[in-house]
Short mmCIF file of C-alpha atoms and ligand atoms in Angstrom, two decimals:
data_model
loop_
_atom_site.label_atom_id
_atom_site.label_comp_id
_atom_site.label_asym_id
_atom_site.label_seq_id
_atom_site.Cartn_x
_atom_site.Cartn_y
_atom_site.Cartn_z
CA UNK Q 1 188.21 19.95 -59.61
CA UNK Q 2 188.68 23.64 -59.41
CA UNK Q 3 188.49 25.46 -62.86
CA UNK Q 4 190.96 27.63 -64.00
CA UNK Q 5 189.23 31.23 -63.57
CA UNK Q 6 188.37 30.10 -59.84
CA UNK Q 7 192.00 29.03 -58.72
CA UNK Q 8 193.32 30.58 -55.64
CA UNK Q 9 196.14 30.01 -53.67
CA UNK Q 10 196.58 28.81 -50.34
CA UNK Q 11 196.19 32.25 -48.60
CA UNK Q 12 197.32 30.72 -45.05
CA UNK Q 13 199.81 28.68 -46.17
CA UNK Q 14 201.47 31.44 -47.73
CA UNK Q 15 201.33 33.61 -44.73
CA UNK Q 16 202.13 31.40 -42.34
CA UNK Q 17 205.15 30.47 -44.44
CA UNK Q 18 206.14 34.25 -44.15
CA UNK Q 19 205.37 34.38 -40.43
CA UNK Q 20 207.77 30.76 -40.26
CA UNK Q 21 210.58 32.29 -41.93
CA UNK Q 22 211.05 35.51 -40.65
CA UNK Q 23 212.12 33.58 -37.55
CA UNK Q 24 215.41 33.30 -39.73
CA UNK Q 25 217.56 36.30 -38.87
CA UNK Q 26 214.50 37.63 -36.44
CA UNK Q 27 215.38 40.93 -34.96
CA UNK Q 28 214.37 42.32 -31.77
CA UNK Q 29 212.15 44.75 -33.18
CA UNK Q 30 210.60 42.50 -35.07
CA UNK Q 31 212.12 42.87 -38.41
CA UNK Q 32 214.46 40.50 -40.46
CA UNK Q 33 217.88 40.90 -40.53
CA UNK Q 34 219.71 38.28 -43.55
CA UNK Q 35 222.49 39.86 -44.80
CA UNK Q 36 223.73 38.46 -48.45
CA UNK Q 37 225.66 34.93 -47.99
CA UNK Q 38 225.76 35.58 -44.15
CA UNK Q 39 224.83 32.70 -41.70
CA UNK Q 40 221.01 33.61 -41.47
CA UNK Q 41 221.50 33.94 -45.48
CA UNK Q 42 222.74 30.09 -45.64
CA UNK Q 43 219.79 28.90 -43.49
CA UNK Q 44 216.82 30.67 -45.29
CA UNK Q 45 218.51 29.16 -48.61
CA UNK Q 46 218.55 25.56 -47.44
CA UNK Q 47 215.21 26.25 -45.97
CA UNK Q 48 214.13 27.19 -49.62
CA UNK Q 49 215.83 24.50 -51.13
CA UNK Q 50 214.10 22.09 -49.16
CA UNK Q 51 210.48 23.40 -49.68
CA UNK Q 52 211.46 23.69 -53.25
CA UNK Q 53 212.59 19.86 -53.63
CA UNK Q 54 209.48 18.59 -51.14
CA UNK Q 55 206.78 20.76 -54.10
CA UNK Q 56 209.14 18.63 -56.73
CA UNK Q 57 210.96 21.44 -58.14
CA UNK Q 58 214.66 20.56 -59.58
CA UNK Q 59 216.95 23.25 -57.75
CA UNK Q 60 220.42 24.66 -59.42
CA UNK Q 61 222.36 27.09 -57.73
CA UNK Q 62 225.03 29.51 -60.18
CA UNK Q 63 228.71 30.49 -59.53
CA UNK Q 64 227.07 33.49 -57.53
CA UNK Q 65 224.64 31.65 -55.67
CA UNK Q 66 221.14 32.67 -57.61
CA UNK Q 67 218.96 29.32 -57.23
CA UNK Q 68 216.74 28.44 -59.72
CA UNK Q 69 213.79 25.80 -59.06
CA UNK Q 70 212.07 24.22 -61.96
CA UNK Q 71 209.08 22.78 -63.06
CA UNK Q 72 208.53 20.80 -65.83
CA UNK Q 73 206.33 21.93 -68.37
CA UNK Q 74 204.14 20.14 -71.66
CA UNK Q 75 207.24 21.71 -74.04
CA UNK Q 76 210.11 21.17 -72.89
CA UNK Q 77 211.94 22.88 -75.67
CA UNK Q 78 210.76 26.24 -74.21
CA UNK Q 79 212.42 28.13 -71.98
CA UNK Q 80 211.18 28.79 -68.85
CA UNK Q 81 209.35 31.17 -67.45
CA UNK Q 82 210.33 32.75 -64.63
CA UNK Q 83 209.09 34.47 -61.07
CA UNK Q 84 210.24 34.52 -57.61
CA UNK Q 85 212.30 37.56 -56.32
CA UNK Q 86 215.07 37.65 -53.20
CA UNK Q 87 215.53 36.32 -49.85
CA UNK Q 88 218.06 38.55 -48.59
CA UNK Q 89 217.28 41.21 -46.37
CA UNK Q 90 218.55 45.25 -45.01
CA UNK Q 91 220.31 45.12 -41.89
CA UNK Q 92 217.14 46.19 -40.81
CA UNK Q 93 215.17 44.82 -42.91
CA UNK Q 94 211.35 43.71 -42.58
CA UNK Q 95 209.49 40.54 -42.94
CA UNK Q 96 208.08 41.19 -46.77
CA UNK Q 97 210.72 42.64 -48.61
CA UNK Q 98 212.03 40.33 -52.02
CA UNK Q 99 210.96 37.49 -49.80
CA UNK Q 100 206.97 37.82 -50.09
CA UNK Q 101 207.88 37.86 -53.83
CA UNK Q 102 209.74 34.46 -53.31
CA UNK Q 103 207.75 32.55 -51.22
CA UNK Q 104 204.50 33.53 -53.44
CA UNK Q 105 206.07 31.57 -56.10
CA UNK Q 106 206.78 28.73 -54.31
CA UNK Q 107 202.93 29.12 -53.19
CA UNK Q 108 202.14 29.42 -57.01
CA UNK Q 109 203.73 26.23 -57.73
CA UNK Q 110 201.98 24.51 -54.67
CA UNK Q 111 198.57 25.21 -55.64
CA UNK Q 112 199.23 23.99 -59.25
CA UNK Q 113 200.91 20.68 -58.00
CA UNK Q 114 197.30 20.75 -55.46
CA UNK Q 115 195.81 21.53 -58.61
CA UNK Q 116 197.13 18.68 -60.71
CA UNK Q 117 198.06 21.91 -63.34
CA UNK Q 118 201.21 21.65 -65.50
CA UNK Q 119 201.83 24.55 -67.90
CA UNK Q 120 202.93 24.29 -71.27
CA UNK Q 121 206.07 26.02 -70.68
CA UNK Q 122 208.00 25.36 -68.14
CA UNK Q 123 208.38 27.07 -64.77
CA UNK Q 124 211.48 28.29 -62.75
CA UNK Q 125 211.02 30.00 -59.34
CA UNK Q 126 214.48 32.15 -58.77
CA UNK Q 127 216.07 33.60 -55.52
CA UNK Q 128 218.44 35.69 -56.86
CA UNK Q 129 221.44 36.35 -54.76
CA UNK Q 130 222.12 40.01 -53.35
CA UNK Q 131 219.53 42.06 -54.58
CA UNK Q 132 219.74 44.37 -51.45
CA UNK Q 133 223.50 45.71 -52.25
CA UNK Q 134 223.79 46.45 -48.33
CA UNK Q 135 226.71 44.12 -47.54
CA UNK Q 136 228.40 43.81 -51.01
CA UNK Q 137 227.42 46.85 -54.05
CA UNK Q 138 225.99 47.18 -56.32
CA UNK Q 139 222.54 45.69 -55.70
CA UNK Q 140 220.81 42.94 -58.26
CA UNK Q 141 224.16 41.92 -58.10
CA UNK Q 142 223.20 38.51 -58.80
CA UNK Q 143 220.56 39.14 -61.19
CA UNK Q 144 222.85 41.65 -62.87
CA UNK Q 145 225.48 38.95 -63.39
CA UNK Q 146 223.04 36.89 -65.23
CA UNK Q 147 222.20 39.09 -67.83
CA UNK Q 148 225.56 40.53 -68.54
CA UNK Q 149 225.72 43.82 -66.62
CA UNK Q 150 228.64 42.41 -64.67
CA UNK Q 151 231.68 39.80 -64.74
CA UNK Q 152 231.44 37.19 -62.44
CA UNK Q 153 235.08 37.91 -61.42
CA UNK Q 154 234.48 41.28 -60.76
CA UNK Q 155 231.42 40.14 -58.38
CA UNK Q 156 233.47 37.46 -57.03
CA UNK Q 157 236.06 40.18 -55.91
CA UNK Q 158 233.72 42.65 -54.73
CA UNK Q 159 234.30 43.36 -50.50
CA UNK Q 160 231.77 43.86 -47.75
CA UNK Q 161 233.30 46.37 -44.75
CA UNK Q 162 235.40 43.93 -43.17
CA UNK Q 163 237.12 42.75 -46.51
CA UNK Q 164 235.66 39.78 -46.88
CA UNK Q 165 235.12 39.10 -50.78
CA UNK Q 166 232.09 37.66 -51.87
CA UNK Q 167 233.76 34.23 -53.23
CA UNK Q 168 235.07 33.62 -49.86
CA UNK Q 169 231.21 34.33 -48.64
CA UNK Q 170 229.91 32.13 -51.26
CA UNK Q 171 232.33 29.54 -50.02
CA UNK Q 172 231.82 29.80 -46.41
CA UNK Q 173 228.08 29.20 -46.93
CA UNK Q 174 228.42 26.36 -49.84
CA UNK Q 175 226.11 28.29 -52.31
CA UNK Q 176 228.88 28.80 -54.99
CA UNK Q 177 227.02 26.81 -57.28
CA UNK Q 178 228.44 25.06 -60.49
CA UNK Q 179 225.58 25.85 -62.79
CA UNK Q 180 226.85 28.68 -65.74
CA UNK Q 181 226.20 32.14 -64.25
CA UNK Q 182 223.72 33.18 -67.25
CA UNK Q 183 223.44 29.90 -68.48
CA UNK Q 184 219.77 29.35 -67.03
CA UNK Q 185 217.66 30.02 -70.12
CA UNK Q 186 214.12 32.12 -69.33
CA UNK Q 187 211.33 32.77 -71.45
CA UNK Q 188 210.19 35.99 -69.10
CA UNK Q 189 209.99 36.90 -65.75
CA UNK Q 190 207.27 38.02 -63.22
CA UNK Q 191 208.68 39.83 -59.71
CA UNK Q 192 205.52 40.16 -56.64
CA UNK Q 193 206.74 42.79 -54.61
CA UNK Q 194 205.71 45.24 -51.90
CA UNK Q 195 205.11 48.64 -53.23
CA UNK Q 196 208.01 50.69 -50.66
CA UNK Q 197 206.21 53.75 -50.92
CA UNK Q 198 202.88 55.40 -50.27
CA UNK Q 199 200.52 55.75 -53.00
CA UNK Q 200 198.93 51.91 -53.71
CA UNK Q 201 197.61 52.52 -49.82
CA UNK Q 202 197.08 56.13 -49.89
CA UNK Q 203 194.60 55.67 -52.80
CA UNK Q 204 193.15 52.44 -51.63
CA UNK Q 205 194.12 50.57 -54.80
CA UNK Q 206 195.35 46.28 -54.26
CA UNK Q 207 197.53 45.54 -57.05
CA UNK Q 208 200.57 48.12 -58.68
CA UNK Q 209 200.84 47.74 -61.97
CA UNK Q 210 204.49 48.48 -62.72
CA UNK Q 211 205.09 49.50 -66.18
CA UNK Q 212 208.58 50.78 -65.08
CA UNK Q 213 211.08 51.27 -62.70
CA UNK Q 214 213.96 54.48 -61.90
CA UNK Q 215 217.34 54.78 -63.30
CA UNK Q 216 220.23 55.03 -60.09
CA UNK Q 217 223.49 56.06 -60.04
CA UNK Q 218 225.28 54.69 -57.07
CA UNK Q 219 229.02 56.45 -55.44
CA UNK Q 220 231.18 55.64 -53.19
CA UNK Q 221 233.04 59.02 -52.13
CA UNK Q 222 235.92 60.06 -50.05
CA UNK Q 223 237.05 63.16 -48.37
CA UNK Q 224 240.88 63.72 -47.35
CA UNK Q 225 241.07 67.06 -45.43
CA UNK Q 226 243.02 67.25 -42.41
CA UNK Q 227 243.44 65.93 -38.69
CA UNK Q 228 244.31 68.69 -36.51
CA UNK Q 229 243.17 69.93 -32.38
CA UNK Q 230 239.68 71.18 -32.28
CA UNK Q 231 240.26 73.50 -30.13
CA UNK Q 232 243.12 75.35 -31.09
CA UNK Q 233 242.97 74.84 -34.69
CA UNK Q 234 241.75 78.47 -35.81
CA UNK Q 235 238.12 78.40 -37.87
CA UNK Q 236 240.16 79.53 -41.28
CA UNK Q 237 242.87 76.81 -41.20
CA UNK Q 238 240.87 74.32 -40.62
CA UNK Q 239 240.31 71.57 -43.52
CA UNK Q 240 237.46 70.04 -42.04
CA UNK Q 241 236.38 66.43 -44.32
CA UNK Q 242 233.07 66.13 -42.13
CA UNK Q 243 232.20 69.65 -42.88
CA UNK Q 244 232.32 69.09 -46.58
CA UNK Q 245 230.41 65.92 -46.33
CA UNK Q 246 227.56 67.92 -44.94
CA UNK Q 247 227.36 70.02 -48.16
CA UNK Q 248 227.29 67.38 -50.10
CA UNK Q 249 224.46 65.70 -48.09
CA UNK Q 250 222.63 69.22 -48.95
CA UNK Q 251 223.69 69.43 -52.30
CA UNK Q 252 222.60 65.97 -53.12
CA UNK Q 253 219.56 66.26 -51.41
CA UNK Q 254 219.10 70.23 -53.00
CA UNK Q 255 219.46 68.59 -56.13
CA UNK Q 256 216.90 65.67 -56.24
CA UNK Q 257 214.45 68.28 -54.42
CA UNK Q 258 214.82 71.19 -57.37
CA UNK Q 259 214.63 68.46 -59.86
CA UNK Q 260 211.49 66.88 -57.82
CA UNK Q 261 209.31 65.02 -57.98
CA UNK Q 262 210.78 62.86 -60.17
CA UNK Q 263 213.88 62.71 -58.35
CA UNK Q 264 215.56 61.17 -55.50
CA UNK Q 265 218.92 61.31 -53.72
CA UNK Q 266 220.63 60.31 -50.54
CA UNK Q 267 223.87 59.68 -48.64
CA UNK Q 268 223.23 56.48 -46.73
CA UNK Q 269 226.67 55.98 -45.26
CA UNK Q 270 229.61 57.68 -43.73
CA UNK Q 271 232.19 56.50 -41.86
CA UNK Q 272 234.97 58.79 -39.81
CA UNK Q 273 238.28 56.97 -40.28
CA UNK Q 274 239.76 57.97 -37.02
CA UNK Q 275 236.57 59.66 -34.90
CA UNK Q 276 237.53 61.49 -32.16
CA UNK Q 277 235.36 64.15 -30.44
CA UNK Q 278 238.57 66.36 -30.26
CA UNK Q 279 240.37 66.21 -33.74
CA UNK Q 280 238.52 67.89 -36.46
CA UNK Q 281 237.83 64.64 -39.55
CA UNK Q 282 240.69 64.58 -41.79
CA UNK Q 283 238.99 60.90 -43.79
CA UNK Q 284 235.54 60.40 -44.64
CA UNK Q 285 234.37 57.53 -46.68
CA UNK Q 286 230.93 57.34 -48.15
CA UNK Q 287 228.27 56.16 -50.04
CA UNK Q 288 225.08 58.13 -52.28
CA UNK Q 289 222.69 58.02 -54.89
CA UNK Q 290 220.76 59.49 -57.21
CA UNK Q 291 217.35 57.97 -59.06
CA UNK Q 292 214.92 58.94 -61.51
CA UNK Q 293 212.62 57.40 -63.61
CA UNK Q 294 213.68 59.89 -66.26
CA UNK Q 295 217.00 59.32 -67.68
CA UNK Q 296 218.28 63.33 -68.57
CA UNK Q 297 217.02 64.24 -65.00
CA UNK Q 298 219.41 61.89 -63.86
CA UNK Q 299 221.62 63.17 -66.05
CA UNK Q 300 221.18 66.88 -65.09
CA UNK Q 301 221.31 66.07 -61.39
CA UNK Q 302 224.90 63.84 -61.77
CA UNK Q 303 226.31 66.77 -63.47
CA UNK Q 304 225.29 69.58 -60.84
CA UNK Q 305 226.72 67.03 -58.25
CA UNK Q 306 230.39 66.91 -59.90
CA UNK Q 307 229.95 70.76 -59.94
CA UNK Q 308 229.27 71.49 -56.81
CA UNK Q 309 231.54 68.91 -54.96
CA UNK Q 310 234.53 70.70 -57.34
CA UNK Q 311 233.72 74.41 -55.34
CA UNK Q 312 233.66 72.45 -52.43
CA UNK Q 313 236.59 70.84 -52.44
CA UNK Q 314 238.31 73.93 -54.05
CA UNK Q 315 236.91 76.15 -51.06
CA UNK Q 316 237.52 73.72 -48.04
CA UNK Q 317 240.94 72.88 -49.53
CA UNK Q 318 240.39 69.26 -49.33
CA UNK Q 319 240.41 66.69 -51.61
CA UNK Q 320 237.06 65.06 -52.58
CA UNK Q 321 237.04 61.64 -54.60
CA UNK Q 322 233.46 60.57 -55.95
CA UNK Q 323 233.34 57.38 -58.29
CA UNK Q 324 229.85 55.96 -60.09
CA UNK Q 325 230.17 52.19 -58.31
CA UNK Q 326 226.83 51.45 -60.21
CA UNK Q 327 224.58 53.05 -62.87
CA UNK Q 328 221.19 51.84 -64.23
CA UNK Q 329 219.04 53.33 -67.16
CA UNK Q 330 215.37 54.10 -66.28
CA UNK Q 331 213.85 50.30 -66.68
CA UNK Q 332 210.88 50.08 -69.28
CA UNK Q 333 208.80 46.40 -68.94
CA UNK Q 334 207.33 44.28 -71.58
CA UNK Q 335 203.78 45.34 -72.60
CA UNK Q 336 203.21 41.68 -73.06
CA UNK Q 337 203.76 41.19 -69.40
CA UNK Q 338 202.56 44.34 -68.25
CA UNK Q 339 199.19 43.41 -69.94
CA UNK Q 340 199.06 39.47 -68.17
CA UNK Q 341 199.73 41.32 -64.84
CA UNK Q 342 196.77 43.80 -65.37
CA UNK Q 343 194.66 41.10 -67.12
CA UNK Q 344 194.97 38.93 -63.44
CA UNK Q 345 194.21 41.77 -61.22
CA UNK Q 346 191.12 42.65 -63.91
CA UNK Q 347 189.75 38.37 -63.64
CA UNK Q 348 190.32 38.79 -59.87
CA UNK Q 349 188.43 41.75 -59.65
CA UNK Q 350 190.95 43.50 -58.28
CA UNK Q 351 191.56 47.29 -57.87
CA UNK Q 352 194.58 48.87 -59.30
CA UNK Q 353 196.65 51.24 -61.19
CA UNK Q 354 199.88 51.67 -63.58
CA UNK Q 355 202.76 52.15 -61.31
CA UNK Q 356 206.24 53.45 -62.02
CA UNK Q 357 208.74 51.32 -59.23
CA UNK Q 358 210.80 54.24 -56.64
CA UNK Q 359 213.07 50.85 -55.57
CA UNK Q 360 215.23 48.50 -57.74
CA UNK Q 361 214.41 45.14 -58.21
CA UNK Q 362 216.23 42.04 -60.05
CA UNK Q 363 213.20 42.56 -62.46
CA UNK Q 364 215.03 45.25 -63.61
CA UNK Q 365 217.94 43.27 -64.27
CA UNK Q 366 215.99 40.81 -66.07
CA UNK Q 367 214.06 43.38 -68.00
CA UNK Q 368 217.06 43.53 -70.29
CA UNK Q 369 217.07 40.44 -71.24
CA UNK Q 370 213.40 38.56 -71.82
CA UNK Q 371 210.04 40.39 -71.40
CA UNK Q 372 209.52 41.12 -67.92
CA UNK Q 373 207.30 43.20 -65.60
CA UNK Q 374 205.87 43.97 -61.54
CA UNK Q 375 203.19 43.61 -59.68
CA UNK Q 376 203.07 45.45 -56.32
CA UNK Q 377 200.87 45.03 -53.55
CA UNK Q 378 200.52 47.66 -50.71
CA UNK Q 379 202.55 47.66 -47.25
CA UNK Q 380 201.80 49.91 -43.96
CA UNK Q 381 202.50 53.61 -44.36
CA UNK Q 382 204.51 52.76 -47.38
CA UNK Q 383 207.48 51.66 -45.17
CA UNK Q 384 209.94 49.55 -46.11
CA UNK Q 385 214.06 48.67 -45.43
CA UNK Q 386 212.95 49.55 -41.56
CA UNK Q 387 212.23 46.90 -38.95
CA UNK Q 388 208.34 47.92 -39.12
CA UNK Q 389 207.90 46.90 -42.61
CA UNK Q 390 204.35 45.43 -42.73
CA UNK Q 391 201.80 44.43 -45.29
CA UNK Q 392 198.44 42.74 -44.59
CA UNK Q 393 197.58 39.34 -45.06
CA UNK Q 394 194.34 39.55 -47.70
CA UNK Q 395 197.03 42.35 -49.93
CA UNK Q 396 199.98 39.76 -49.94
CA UNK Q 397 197.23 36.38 -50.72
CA UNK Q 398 195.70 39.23 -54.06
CA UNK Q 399 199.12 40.02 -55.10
CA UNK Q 400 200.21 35.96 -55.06
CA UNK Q 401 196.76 35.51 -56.88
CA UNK Q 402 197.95 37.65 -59.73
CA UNK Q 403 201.15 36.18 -59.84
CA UNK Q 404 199.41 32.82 -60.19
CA UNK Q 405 197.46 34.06 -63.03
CA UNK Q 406 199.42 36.14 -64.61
CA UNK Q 407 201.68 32.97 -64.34
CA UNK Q 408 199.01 30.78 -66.03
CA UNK Q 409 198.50 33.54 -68.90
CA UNK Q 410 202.35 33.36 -69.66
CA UNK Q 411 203.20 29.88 -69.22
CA UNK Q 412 200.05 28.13 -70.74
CA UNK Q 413 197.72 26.48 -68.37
CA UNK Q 414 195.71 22.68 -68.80
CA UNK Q 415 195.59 21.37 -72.19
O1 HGY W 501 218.13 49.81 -53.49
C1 HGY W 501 217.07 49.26 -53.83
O2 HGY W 501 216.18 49.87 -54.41
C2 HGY W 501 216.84 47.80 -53.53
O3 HGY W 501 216.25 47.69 -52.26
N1 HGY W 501 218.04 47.03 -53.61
MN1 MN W 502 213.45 44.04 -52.67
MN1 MN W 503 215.17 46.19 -50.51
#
């Protein structure tokens, strides 16, 4: 019988349930690509399902799809605790991404169920749905309809490109659930996630300790200038929407780079209504962002955005509409949790440092609501929402070992 301190989990069973899954939505550079409630979405979810139901977990699924999969615990009047992350992927997306975060959990439970273990509160591994915000914004979008942040009608009517609302996407692959959005009580939450970014493998460090996470601001943007001949439309006259998209690229990017290095911004998408390598753009539609894990930069660099794209537009002579879709406070986790997290890596012997998260995450969502925090684990080069996403096997099997004992510190292990 293996004591507590020495538990482990099942290192290869974990990664080869990685390795098995990725063949969901496999690209041909290797990556993962499971867009939110697409086909490849539908058959990762039953996959989960089913590995959830054969390690004797009840699953639920919500009006929006987020599946919860519980475990009984000694008190059953608690709430439970819960961990797990998302499934969903970038277009292209990588192999690790929300989903090493899920399938640790299920590994978590595994090992206790090997371990004859039951906790005295109960468990609940989640897959929460659309935490990417690629297909359908914002992102957390189902974790951020469980805590409040968002109507469920207003999620159910949200579009991807095509039009396609995300009730009909529900629908199409049977995860509109009946369960209560919100109504699935937790006691905390625990997210295992790849770091994103540089610094866990640039300073040789195993285990992130995230003691919090950046504020965005999410727009969607469009530019209405005017469709005229390229090449006999003289330089003055012209009222050119591309051309003012491409100083608000700079600006955005001027912006988060004078308020550095606390600051971030991009424009991720742009799309010419009518392209046509001989009419100058008259339409542009697009998307940015801004984040910060300090809430008046964010502030400061918002407002020096609405400024410039108003002497833009007044300048170019076209008009320039830019609406927040999304906006998120700078996320501050539990100490409580924050401590159980560095407490695991500590018993494990394992190296590692606070962290402050660059990328959202439902625990962010959840942070709102019960006591919540992150543990990160490194991944190659620090890339991530790019088909060479990567992590190493022994940093993945040490950040699922933390989960499983931060886990046991939360929930309450033997009797
Ligand atoms: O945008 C994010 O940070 C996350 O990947 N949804
Ligand atoms: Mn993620
Ligand atoms: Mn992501």
């Amino acid at each position: 019988m293996t004591t507590l301190p020495n538990l482990r989990i099942d290192g290869d069973r974990l990664w080869d349930t990685i390795m098995e899954t990725a063949r969901i939505g496999a690209t041909q550079k290797d990556g993962v690509r499971r867009l939110t409630l697409s086909e490849e979405d539908r058959r990762m979810r039953d996959w989960f399902r089913g590995a959830c139901e054969a390690a004797g977990l009840t699953v639920t699924v919500d009006g929006l799809g987020n599946m919860f999969a519980l475990r009984p615990g000694r008190d059953m009047s608690r709430a439970p605790l819960g961990f797990g992350s998302h499934l969903d992927t970038q277009p292209t997306g990588g192999k690790f991404d929300g989903i090493l975060g899920t399938l640790a959990a299920l590994e978590v439970v595994r090992t206790l169920n090997e371990a004859c273990i039951e906790t005295e509160t109960p468990l609940c591994v989640c897959n929460w749905t659309n935490e990417e915000g690629s297909r359908f914004a914002p992102a957390l979008m189902g974790s951020l309809a469980h805590v409040g942040d968002f109507t469920v009608e207003d999620i159910l009517s949200r579009t991807d490109a095509e039009g396609v609302s995300v009730a009909q996407a529900l629908d199409t692959i049977g995860y509109r659930g009946t369960q209560k959005v919100g109504a699935q009580p937790l006691s905390g939450f625990v997210e295992l996630h790849i770091e994103q970014g540089p610094i866990l493998e640039a300073e040789g460090k195993t285990i992130g300790v995230v003691e919090h996470g950046q504020g965005i601001i999410w727009y969607n943007g469009r530019i209405t200038g005017f469709e005229s001949h390229a090449g006999s439309t003289p330089m003055p006259l012209r009222r050119d929407a591309l051309a003012a998209l491409s100083e608000i690229v700079l600006a955005i990017e001027g912006l988060a780079i004078a308020h550095g290095p606390h600051a971030v911004g991009t424009v991720g998408e742009a799309v010419i209504a009518t392209p046509s390598r001989n009419v100058i753009p008259g339409e542009i539609a697009f998307s940015g962002e801004f984040r910060s894990p300090d809430a008046d930069t964010l502030e400061t660099v918002h407002q020096g955005l609405q400024e410039k794209v108003a002497e833009i537009a007044a300048r170019r002579r076209v008009t320039i509409a830019l609406d927040v879709v999304w906006r998120k406070a700078p996320t501050h986790f539990a100490p409580a949790v924050i401590n159980a997290v560095r407490g695991a890596a500590d018993h494990l012997g394992l190296s590692h440092r606070p962290m402050v998260s660059g990328a959202g995450h439902d625990a962010f969502s959840l942070a709102a609501l019960v006591p919540t925090a992150m543990i990160f684990v490194p991944c190659k080069d620090g890339v991530s929402h790019n088909e060479l996403e990567s992590a190493e096997k022994t940093d993945c099997v040490a950040g699922a070992n933390v989960l499983l004992h931060a886990v046991l510190s939360l929930a309450g292990g033997p009797a």
